[in-house]
Short mmCIF file of C-alpha atoms in Angstrom, two decimals:
data_model
loop_
_atom_site.label_atom_id
_atom_site.label_comp_id
_atom_site.label_asym_id
_atom_site.label_seq_id
_atom_site.Cartn_x
_atom_site.Cartn_y
_atom_site.Cartn_z
CA UNK G 1 1.01 -7.31 66.12
CA UNK G 2 2.88 -10.54 65.36
CA UNK G 3 0.33 -11.51 62.72
CA UNK G 4 0.75 -8.16 61.03
CA UNK G 5 4.50 -8.63 60.76
CA UNK G 6 4.00 -12.21 59.62
CA UNK G 7 1.64 -11.09 56.88
CA UNK G 8 4.35 -8.76 55.66
CA UNK G 9 2.14 -6.01 54.24
CA UNK G 10 2.77 -2.42 55.23
CA UNK G 11 0.06 0.14 55.95
CA UNK G 12 1.30 2.09 52.92
CA UNK G 13 0.70 -0.91 50.67
CA UNK G 14 -2.77 -1.41 52.10
CA UNK G 15 -3.65 2.23 51.47
CA UNK G 16 -3.33 1.43 47.75
CA UNK G 17 -6.54 -0.62 47.85
CA UNK G 18 -9.37 0.56 45.60
CA UNK G 19 -13.08 -0.01 46.20
CA UNK G 20 -15.37 -1.43 43.51
CA UNK G 21 -19.15 -1.73 43.79
CA UNK G 22 -20.72 -4.77 42.12
CA UNK G 23 -24.16 -6.30 41.68
CA UNK G 24 -24.09 -10.11 41.81
CA UNK G 25 -26.16 -13.26 42.36
CA UNK G 26 -25.38 -15.50 45.35
CA UNK G 27 -24.69 -19.18 44.69
CA UNK G 28 -23.32 -20.15 48.14
CA UNK G 29 -23.13 -18.38 51.51
CA UNK G 30 -20.95 -19.66 54.38
CA UNK G 31 -21.47 -17.22 57.29
CA UNK G 32 -19.25 -19.15 59.73
CA UNK G 33 -16.31 -19.02 57.29
CA UNK G 34 -17.18 -15.46 56.16
CA UNK G 35 -17.13 -16.57 52.53
CA UNK G 36 -19.66 -16.16 49.71
CA UNK G 37 -19.66 -17.44 46.14
CA UNK G 38 -21.40 -15.22 43.59
CA UNK G 39 -21.93 -14.87 39.85
CA UNK G 40 -20.49 -11.50 38.85
CA UNK G 41 -21.79 -9.21 36.06
CA UNK G 42 -19.55 -10.96 33.52
CA UNK G 43 -21.20 -14.33 34.26
CA UNK G 44 -18.13 -15.62 36.13
CA UNK G 45 -18.19 -17.28 39.53
CA UNK G 46 -16.24 -15.46 42.21
CA UNK G 47 -15.42 -16.63 45.73
CA UNK G 48 -15.11 -13.66 48.07
CA UNK G 49 -13.82 -13.41 51.60
CA UNK G 50 -16.19 -11.13 53.54
CA UNK G 51 -15.07 -8.74 56.26
CA UNK G 52 -18.51 -8.40 57.90
CA UNK G 53 -20.97 -10.68 59.73
CA UNK G 54 -23.15 -12.47 57.15
CA UNK G 55 -25.63 -14.02 59.63
CA UNK G 56 -28.05 -11.06 59.78
CA UNK G 57 -28.44 -11.11 55.98
CA UNK G 58 -29.65 -14.72 55.82
CA UNK G 59 -28.35 -15.08 52.27
CA UNK G 60 -29.40 -18.07 50.18
CA UNK G 61 -28.81 -19.30 46.64
CA UNK G 62 -30.34 -16.96 44.06
CA UNK G 63 -30.35 -13.84 46.24
CA UNK G 64 -29.16 -10.67 44.55
CA UNK G 65 -26.68 -8.53 46.44
CA UNK G 66 -24.79 -5.27 46.11
CA UNK G 67 -21.18 -5.74 47.22
CA UNK G 68 -18.48 -3.21 48.06
CA UNK G 69 -15.15 -4.89 47.34
CA UNK G 70 -11.61 -3.90 48.16
CA UNK G 71 -10.06 -5.00 44.87
CA UNK G 72 -7.29 -7.58 44.90
CA UNK G 73 -3.90 -5.94 45.37
CA UNK G 74 -0.60 -7.28 44.01
CA UNK G 75 2.32 -6.14 46.16
CA UNK G 76 5.08 -8.18 44.48
CA UNK G 77 5.33 -9.19 40.82
CA UNK G 78 8.39 -10.65 39.11
CA UNK G 79 8.98 -12.50 35.83
CA UNK G 80 9.33 -16.24 36.47
CA UNK G 81 11.26 -18.99 34.71
CA UNK G 82 8.78 -21.50 36.16
CA UNK G 83 6.04 -22.46 33.68
CA UNK G 84 4.03 -24.50 36.22
CA UNK G 85 1.15 -22.41 37.58
CA UNK G 86 0.63 -22.57 41.35
CA UNK G 87 -1.44 -20.92 44.07
CA UNK G 88 -1.07 -20.89 47.85
CA UNK G 89 -3.54 -19.24 50.22
CA UNK G 90 -3.38 -18.28 53.89
CA UNK G 91 -6.12 -16.56 55.91
CA UNK G 92 -5.36 -14.25 58.82
CA UNK G 93 -7.51 -12.16 61.18
CA UNK G 94 -6.27 -8.58 61.32
CA UNK G 95 -5.08 -7.66 64.83
CA UNK G 96 -5.42 -3.91 64.14
CA UNK G 97 -6.78 -1.40 61.62
CA UNK G 98 -4.62 -1.42 58.48
CA UNK G 99 -5.54 1.26 55.96
CA UNK G 100 -9.08 0.55 54.73
CA UNK G 101 -9.02 -2.84 56.47
CA UNK G 102 -10.39 -2.94 60.00
CA UNK G 103 -9.41 -4.92 63.09
CA UNK G 104 -11.01 -8.38 63.20
CA UNK G 105 -11.53 -8.67 59.44
CA UNK G 106 -10.51 -11.92 57.77
CA UNK G 107 -7.94 -11.29 55.02
CA UNK G 108 -6.87 -13.85 52.42
CA UNK G 109 -3.19 -13.74 51.44
CA UNK G 110 -1.95 -15.53 48.35
CA UNK G 111 1.27 -16.28 46.50
CA UNK G 112 2.24 -18.43 43.56
CA UNK G 113 2.96 -18.46 39.82
CA UNK G 114 0.47 -17.27 37.19
CA UNK G 115 0.31 -16.33 33.50
CA UNK G 116 -0.21 -12.72 32.40
CA UNK G 117 -3.41 -12.41 30.34
CA UNK G 118 -3.64 -8.63 29.98
CA UNK G 119 -1.91 -5.50 31.30
CA UNK G 120 -3.41 -2.05 31.87
CA UNK G 121 -0.48 0.31 32.54
CA UNK G 122 -2.63 3.39 32.95
CA UNK G 123 -4.71 1.83 35.73
CA UNK G 124 -1.78 -0.23 37.11
CA UNK G 125 -3.89 -3.39 36.90
CA UNK G 126 -3.26 -6.87 35.54
CA UNK G 127 -5.23 -10.02 34.65
CA UNK G 128 -3.59 -13.24 35.86
CA UNK G 129 -4.50 -16.82 34.90
CA UNK G 130 -4.19 -19.23 37.82
CA UNK G 131 -3.63 -23.02 37.92
CA UNK G 132 -7.37 -23.84 37.95
CA UNK G 133 -8.16 -21.64 34.96
CA UNK G 134 -9.51 -18.71 36.97
CA UNK G 135 -8.88 -15.15 35.75
CA UNK G 136 -8.04 -12.59 38.43
CA UNK G 137 -8.11 -8.85 37.75
CA UNK G 138 -5.83 -7.16 40.29
CA UNK G 139 -4.38 -3.76 41.08
CA UNK G 140 -0.58 -3.62 41.32
CA UNK G 141 1.42 -1.57 43.82
CA UNK G 142 4.10 0.32 41.84
CA UNK G 143 7.27 0.79 43.95
CA UNK G 144 9.27 3.97 43.48
CA UNK G 145 11.70 3.58 40.59
CA UNK G 146 10.86 -0.08 39.87
CA UNK G 147 7.76 -0.55 37.72
CA UNK G 148 7.15 -4.34 37.43
CA UNK G 149 5.33 -3.82 34.11
CA UNK G 150 8.66 -2.84 32.52
CA UNK G 151 9.90 -6.41 33.02
CA UNK G 152 6.88 -8.43 31.92
CA UNK G 153 4.53 -8.74 28.93
CA UNK G 154 1.32 -10.56 28.03
CA UNK G 155 1.96 -14.33 27.91
CA UNK G 156 4.75 -14.32 30.51
CA UNK G 157 4.58 -16.35 33.71
CA UNK G 158 5.12 -14.36 36.90
CA UNK G 159 5.70 -15.02 40.57
CA UNK G 160 3.23 -12.97 42.59
CA UNK G 161 2.30 -12.10 46.14
CA UNK G 162 -1.08 -10.51 46.75
CA UNK G 163 -3.98 -9.73 49.03
CA UNK G 164 -7.15 -11.27 47.60
CA UNK G 165 -10.33 -9.22 47.04
CA UNK G 166 -12.29 -8.60 50.25
CA UNK G 167 -15.99 -7.74 50.45
CA UNK G 168 -16.29 -5.01 53.08
CA UNK G 169 -20.03 -4.48 52.67
CA UNK G 170 -22.85 -6.71 51.37
CA UNK G 171 -26.46 -5.52 50.92
CA UNK G 172 -29.33 -7.82 50.00
CA UNK G 173 -31.38 -6.44 47.09
CA UNK G 174 -35.07 -6.87 46.18
CA UNK G 175 -35.74 -9.53 43.57
CA UNK G 176 -35.40 -8.38 39.96
CA UNK G 177 -34.70 -9.80 36.52
CA UNK G 178 -30.92 -9.65 36.94
CA UNK G 179 -30.63 -13.24 38.19
CA UNK G 180 -32.34 -14.54 35.08
CA UNK G 181 -30.18 -12.31 32.90
CA UNK G 182 -27.02 -13.70 34.45
CA UNK G 183 -28.29 -17.28 34.19
CA UNK G 184 -29.11 -16.80 30.52
CA UNK G 185 -25.89 -14.88 29.76
CA UNK G 186 -24.46 -16.15 26.47
CA UNK G 187 -20.72 -16.56 26.29
CA UNK G 188 -20.68 -15.61 22.62
CA UNK G 189 -22.02 -12.15 23.42
CA UNK G 190 -23.98 -10.05 20.95
CA UNK G 191 -24.36 -11.16 17.31
CA UNK G 192 -22.21 -9.62 14.61
CA UNK G 193 -23.77 -6.27 13.74
CA UNK G 194 -22.64 -4.44 10.60
CA UNK G 195 -24.38 -1.09 10.21
CA UNK G 196 -24.24 0.84 6.93
CA UNK G 197 -21.29 3.18 7.13
CA UNK G 198 -22.35 6.81 7.36
CA UNK G 199 -21.01 8.88 4.48
CA UNK G 200 -20.63 12.05 6.50
CA UNK G 201 -17.59 12.79 8.62
CA UNK G 202 -17.93 12.91 12.39
CA UNK G 203 -16.21 15.47 14.57
CA UNK G 204 -14.79 14.24 17.87
CA UNK G 205 -13.17 16.53 20.41
CA UNK G 206 -9.42 15.92 20.53
CA UNK G 207 -9.42 16.22 24.34
CA UNK G 208 -11.52 13.05 24.52
CA UNK G 209 -8.44 11.11 23.45
CA UNK G 210 -6.76 11.91 26.75
CA UNK G 211 -9.47 9.93 28.54
CA UNK G 212 -8.93 6.79 26.45
CA UNK G 213 -6.91 4.01 28.07
CA UNK G 214 -4.69 1.51 26.26
CA UNK G 215 -5.05 -2.20 26.93
CA UNK G 216 -3.45 -5.32 25.46
CA UNK G 217 -5.02 -8.73 25.06
CA UNK G 218 -4.20 -12.05 23.46
CA UNK G 219 -7.06 -13.49 21.42
CA UNK G 220 -8.06 -15.83 18.60
CA UNK G 221 -9.67 -14.44 15.44
CA UNK G 222 -13.12 -16.00 14.98
CA UNK G 223 -14.48 -13.97 12.08
CA UNK G 224 -13.29 -11.39 9.55
CA UNK G 225 -15.41 -9.27 7.23
CA UNK G 226 -13.49 -8.72 3.95
CA UNK G 227 -13.24 -5.03 3.08
CA UNK G 228 -14.50 -4.02 6.50
CA UNK G 229 -12.32 -3.04 9.44
CA UNK G 230 -14.18 -5.37 11.78
CA UNK G 231 -13.19 -8.61 13.44
CA UNK G 232 -14.65 -10.92 16.06
CA UNK G 233 -12.16 -12.42 18.49
CA UNK G 234 -12.32 -14.79 21.46
CA UNK G 235 -10.29 -13.55 24.40
CA UNK G 236 -8.52 -15.41 27.18
CA UNK G 237 -11.67 -15.34 29.33
CA UNK G 238 -13.50 -17.40 26.70
CA UNK G 239 -15.84 -14.58 25.66
CA UNK G 240 -16.23 -13.34 22.09
CA UNK G 241 -16.22 -9.66 21.21
CA UNK G 242 -16.68 -7.58 18.08
CA UNK G 243 -13.86 -5.05 17.61
CA UNK G 244 -13.62 -2.06 15.30
CA UNK G 245 -10.08 -1.79 13.94
CA UNK G 246 -8.05 1.17 12.71
CA UNK G 247 -6.42 -1.22 10.21
CA UNK G 248 -7.97 -3.74 7.81
CA UNK G 249 -7.03 -7.14 9.35
CA UNK G 250 -7.83 -9.01 6.11
CA UNK G 251 -5.59 -6.73 4.05
CA UNK G 252 -2.85 -7.20 6.66
CA UNK G 253 -2.92 -10.96 6.00
CA UNK G 254 -4.73 -12.16 9.12
CA UNK G 255 -7.16 -15.07 8.87
CA UNK G 256 -9.67 -16.91 11.03
CA UNK G 257 -7.93 -19.02 13.69
CA UNK G 258 -4.85 -16.79 13.99
CA UNK G 259 -3.57 -16.10 17.50
CA UNK G 260 -3.02 -12.36 17.80
CA UNK G 261 -1.98 -9.69 20.26
CA UNK G 262 -4.22 -6.63 20.09
CA UNK G 263 -3.47 -3.16 21.42
CA UNK G 264 -6.68 -1.23 21.78
CA UNK G 265 -8.17 1.98 23.03
CA UNK G 266 -10.82 0.88 25.51
CA UNK G 267 -14.45 1.94 25.25
CA UNK G 268 -15.12 5.51 26.39
CA UNK G 269 -18.40 6.95 27.70
CA UNK G 270 -18.87 10.51 26.43
CA UNK G 271 -22.41 11.12 27.72
CA UNK G 272 -24.30 9.44 30.56
CA UNK G 273 -27.42 10.41 32.47
CA UNK G 274 -30.11 8.78 34.65
CA UNK G 275 -32.99 7.29 32.66
CA UNK G 276 -36.69 6.82 33.37
CA UNK G 277 -36.77 3.98 30.84
CA UNK G 278 -37.10 0.39 32.07
CA UNK G 279 -36.34 -1.27 28.72
CA UNK G 280 -32.73 -1.93 27.71
CA UNK G 281 -31.85 -0.69 24.21
CA UNK G 282 -28.79 -0.35 21.98
CA UNK G 283 -28.33 1.44 18.65
CA UNK G 284 -25.04 1.30 16.78
CA UNK G 285 -23.82 3.70 14.10
CA UNK G 286 -20.49 3.48 12.28
CA UNK G 287 -18.69 6.67 11.24
CA UNK G 288 -15.38 7.57 9.64
CA UNK G 289 -13.01 10.01 11.30
CA UNK G 290 -12.58 13.24 9.38
CA UNK G 291 -9.06 13.71 10.76
CA UNK G 292 -6.40 11.96 12.80
CA UNK G 293 -7.54 11.16 16.34
CA UNK G 294 -4.31 10.45 18.25
CA UNK G 295 -3.06 7.03 17.04
CA UNK G 296 -6.27 6.47 15.03
CA UNK G 297 -5.79 7.84 11.48
CA UNK G 298 -8.24 9.94 9.48
CA UNK G 299 -10.67 7.72 7.59
CA UNK G 300 -10.66 5.01 10.27
CA UNK G 301 -14.00 3.46 11.17
CA UNK G 302 -15.33 4.43 14.61
CA UNK G 303 -18.28 2.62 16.17
CA UNK G 304 -20.62 4.90 18.12
CA UNK G 305 -23.36 3.48 20.33
CA UNK G 306 -26.33 4.96 22.17
CA UNK G 307 -29.03 3.36 24.27
CA UNK G 308 -30.32 2.51 27.73
CA UNK G 309 -28.48 0.11 30.04
CA UNK G 310 -28.36 -1.06 33.66
CA UNK G 311 -25.44 -0.16 35.92
CA UNK G 312 -24.05 -3.42 37.33
CA UNK G 313 -20.67 -2.25 38.59
CA UNK G 314 -19.01 1.03 39.62
CA UNK G 315 -15.35 1.69 40.33
CA UNK G 316 -14.88 5.33 41.20
CA UNK G 317 -11.15 5.07 41.86
CA UNK G 318 -10.57 3.35 38.48
CA UNK G 319 -12.95 5.77 36.68
CA UNK G 320 -14.79 2.76 35.25
CA UNK G 321 -18.42 1.83 34.75
CA UNK G 322 -19.89 -1.56 33.83
CA UNK G 323 -23.22 -1.60 31.99
CA UNK G 324 -25.54 -4.49 31.06
CA UNK G 325 -27.14 -4.10 27.64
CA UNK G 326 -30.33 -5.59 26.12
CA UNK G 327 -28.73 -8.89 25.04
CA UNK G 328 -27.07 -9.57 28.40
CA UNK G 329 -23.82 -8.17 27.04
CA UNK G 330 -21.53 -6.61 29.64
CA UNK G 331 -19.66 -3.41 28.74
CA UNK G 332 -16.77 -2.21 30.92
CA UNK G 333 -16.11 1.42 30.05
CA UNK G 334 -13.99 4.40 31.06
CA UNK G 335 -15.67 7.62 32.13
CA UNK G 336 -14.53 10.89 30.53
CA UNK G 337 -12.89 13.00 33.31
CA UNK G 338 -15.22 15.95 32.77
CA UNK G 339 -18.21 13.67 33.48
CA UNK G 340 -16.93 11.94 36.61
CA UNK G 341 -18.28 14.34 39.24
CA UNK G 342 -21.72 14.40 37.63
CA UNK G 343 -21.87 10.66 36.90
CA UNK G 344 -20.73 9.36 40.26
CA UNK G 345 -22.56 11.91 42.42
CA UNK G 346 -25.99 10.25 42.16
CA UNK G 347 -25.34 6.99 40.30
CA UNK G 348 -25.58 3.62 42.05
CA UNK G 349 -25.61 -0.08 41.12
CA UNK G 350 -29.00 -1.06 39.67
CA UNK G 351 -29.77 2.34 38.11
CA UNK G 352 -30.92 2.64 34.49
CA UNK G 353 -28.93 5.10 32.38
CA UNK G 354 -29.06 6.61 28.90
CA UNK G 355 -25.59 6.57 27.35
CA UNK G 356 -23.55 7.59 24.33
CA UNK G 357 -20.16 5.99 23.85
CA UNK G 358 -17.28 5.26 21.54
CA UNK G 359 -16.75 1.51 21.32
CA UNK G 360 -13.27 -0.07 21.69
CA UNK G 361 -10.89 0.53 18.76
CA UNK G 362 -8.00 -1.80 17.90
CA UNK G 363 -5.01 0.35 16.89
CA UNK G 364 -2.44 -2.43 16.48
CA UNK G 365 -2.79 -6.15 15.69
CA UNK G 366 0.16 -8.52 15.39
CA UNK G 367 0.65 -12.30 15.47
CA UNK G 368 1.10 -13.52 19.04
CA UNK G 369 4.15 -15.52 17.96
CA UNK G 370 6.03 -12.31 17.17
CA UNK G 371 5.90 -11.09 20.77
#
């Protein structure tokens, strides 16, 4: 048990792990080291420590796999005066079962200094930028009476201590078009789409608001549409996204090139069901709210979307679903609580689904320099 004490992680901390299912394309497989490198649904390369024997799978470059991952878990997080980003890694072999981790599994421990890219208080997760430019989305253990998010904000540097993501199951999938889709994934995402605004009011159930989750991100404005509450921004991950805003960014004095901090209600799936369609589709329709919808005022533009997409990632514990649309665009969305049991009962990575959703809505935009 000496290694367990040396690692310094309690069983209680390890019980906080959450499992995410992901479809990915293999770029490198090292069975002896129990490590694989994959391209994830967002088009990013990820290096994963694997807790199982890879030899029987015979993985090679280009293979598509379904991976069950214990998400990275931050167990210590403190604001840092050090602006130099650093990263230190140490691998250990578990001498005994520890929560969801089993005896004999290789676990990667890490510590260092990173920059906060985004914070999700509702999910207790954080995006950290490391010294080599990699973005790491991690769950954070919240100690009793000492929430680390109360002491940090987006843009801060932090000292961290964490357990890196661990693949606990890897399944080889039949060949499909996903590899090509990932290879051809365009960083700029979908083109700017401006649908005619519907004149009629749309009625949304007020209880849906409770399922929305707030997120913050730092971004650069790439395009504004005068008179329209739309803006395209490039986030810290280098990807562009089109955002519907509850305020008119042009009227508020923002211009292309401005660095901004955006507080937004994340995308919310309100209807989802298995589809017999094999073709990916997306239709967008803009509506105006007939009344206040929580922090979104009456008259605000809301972007609704319907279509058929492929499930590329599931996170039941986070209540999140990642869909791949017809242009290779990846959509990470929250599932409405009333739909969770039905959605997750039969859904798996690779399934085609018909969906109806409310796209992300920016409810507050302010210059990054003011934070």
